PDB file of C-alpha atoms in Angstrom:
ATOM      1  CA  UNK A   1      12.092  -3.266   1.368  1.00 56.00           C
ATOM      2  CA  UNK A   2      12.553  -0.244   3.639  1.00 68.00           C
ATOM      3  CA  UNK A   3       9.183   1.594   5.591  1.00 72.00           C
ATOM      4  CA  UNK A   4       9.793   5.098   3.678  1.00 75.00           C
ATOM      5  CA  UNK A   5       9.835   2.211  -0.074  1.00 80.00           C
ATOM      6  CA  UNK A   6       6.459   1.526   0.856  1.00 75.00           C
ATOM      7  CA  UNK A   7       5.693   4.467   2.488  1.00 78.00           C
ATOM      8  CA  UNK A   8       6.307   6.292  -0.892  1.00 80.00           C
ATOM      9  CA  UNK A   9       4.366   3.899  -2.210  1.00 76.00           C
ATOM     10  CA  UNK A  10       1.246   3.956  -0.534  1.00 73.00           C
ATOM     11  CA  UNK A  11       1.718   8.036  -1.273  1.00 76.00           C
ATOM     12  CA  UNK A  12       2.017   7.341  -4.991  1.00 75.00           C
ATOM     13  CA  UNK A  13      -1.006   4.708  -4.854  1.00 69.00           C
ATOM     14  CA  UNK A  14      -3.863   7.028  -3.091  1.00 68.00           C
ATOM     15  CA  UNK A  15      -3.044  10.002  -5.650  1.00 70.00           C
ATOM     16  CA  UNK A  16      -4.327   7.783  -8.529  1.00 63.00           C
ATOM     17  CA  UNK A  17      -7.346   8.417  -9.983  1.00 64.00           C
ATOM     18  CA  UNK A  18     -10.459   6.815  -7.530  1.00 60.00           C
ATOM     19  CA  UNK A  19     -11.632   4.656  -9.757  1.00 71.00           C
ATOM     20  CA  UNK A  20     -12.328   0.969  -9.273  1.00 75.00           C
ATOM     21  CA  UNK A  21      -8.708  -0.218 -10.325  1.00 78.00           C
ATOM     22  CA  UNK A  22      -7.125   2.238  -7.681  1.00 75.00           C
ATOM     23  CA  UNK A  23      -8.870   1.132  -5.034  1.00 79.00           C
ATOM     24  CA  UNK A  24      -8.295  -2.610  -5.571  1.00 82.00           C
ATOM     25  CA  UNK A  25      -4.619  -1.718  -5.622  1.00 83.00           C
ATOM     26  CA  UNK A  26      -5.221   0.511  -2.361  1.00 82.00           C
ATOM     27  CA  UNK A  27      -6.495  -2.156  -0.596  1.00 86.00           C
ATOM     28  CA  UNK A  28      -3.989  -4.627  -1.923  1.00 90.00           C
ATOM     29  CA  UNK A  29      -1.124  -2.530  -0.638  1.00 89.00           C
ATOM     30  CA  UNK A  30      -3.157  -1.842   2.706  1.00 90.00           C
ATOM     31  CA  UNK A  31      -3.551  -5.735   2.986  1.00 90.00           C
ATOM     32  CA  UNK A  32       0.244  -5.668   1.967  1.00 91.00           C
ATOM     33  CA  UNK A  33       1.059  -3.258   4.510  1.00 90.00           C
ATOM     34  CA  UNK A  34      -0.730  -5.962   7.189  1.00 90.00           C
ATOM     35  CA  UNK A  35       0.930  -8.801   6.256  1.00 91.00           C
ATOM     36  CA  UNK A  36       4.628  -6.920   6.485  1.00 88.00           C
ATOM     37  CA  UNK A  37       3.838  -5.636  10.098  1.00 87.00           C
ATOM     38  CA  UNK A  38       2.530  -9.134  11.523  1.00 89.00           C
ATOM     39  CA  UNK A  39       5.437 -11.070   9.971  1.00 89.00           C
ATOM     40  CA  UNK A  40       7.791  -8.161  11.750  1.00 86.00           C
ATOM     41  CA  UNK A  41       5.622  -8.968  15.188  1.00 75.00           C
TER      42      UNK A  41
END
C-alpha cells in the first residue's frame, strides 16, 4: 500500500462526521499508521 493510499485515507477518515464511530476508526488508522512505520524501521 503506497504513503499517499493511506495518506488519502487518513484525509477521507478525519472529514467524517465526529461522532463516536469516526473516532474509533481515527484512532484505528492512527494505530494503523504506527504499526506500518515500525515494521518499515
Amino acid at each position: 500500500v503506497a504513503l499517499h493510499d493511506l495518506a488519502a485515507l487518513h484525509d477521507s477518515v478525519a472529514l467524517l462526521p465526529h461522532d463516536s464511530v469516526a473516532l474509533l476508526v481515527h484512532d484505528f488508522v492512527a494505530l494503523l499508521l504506527l504499526d506500518l512505520a515500525a515494521l518499515l524501521c
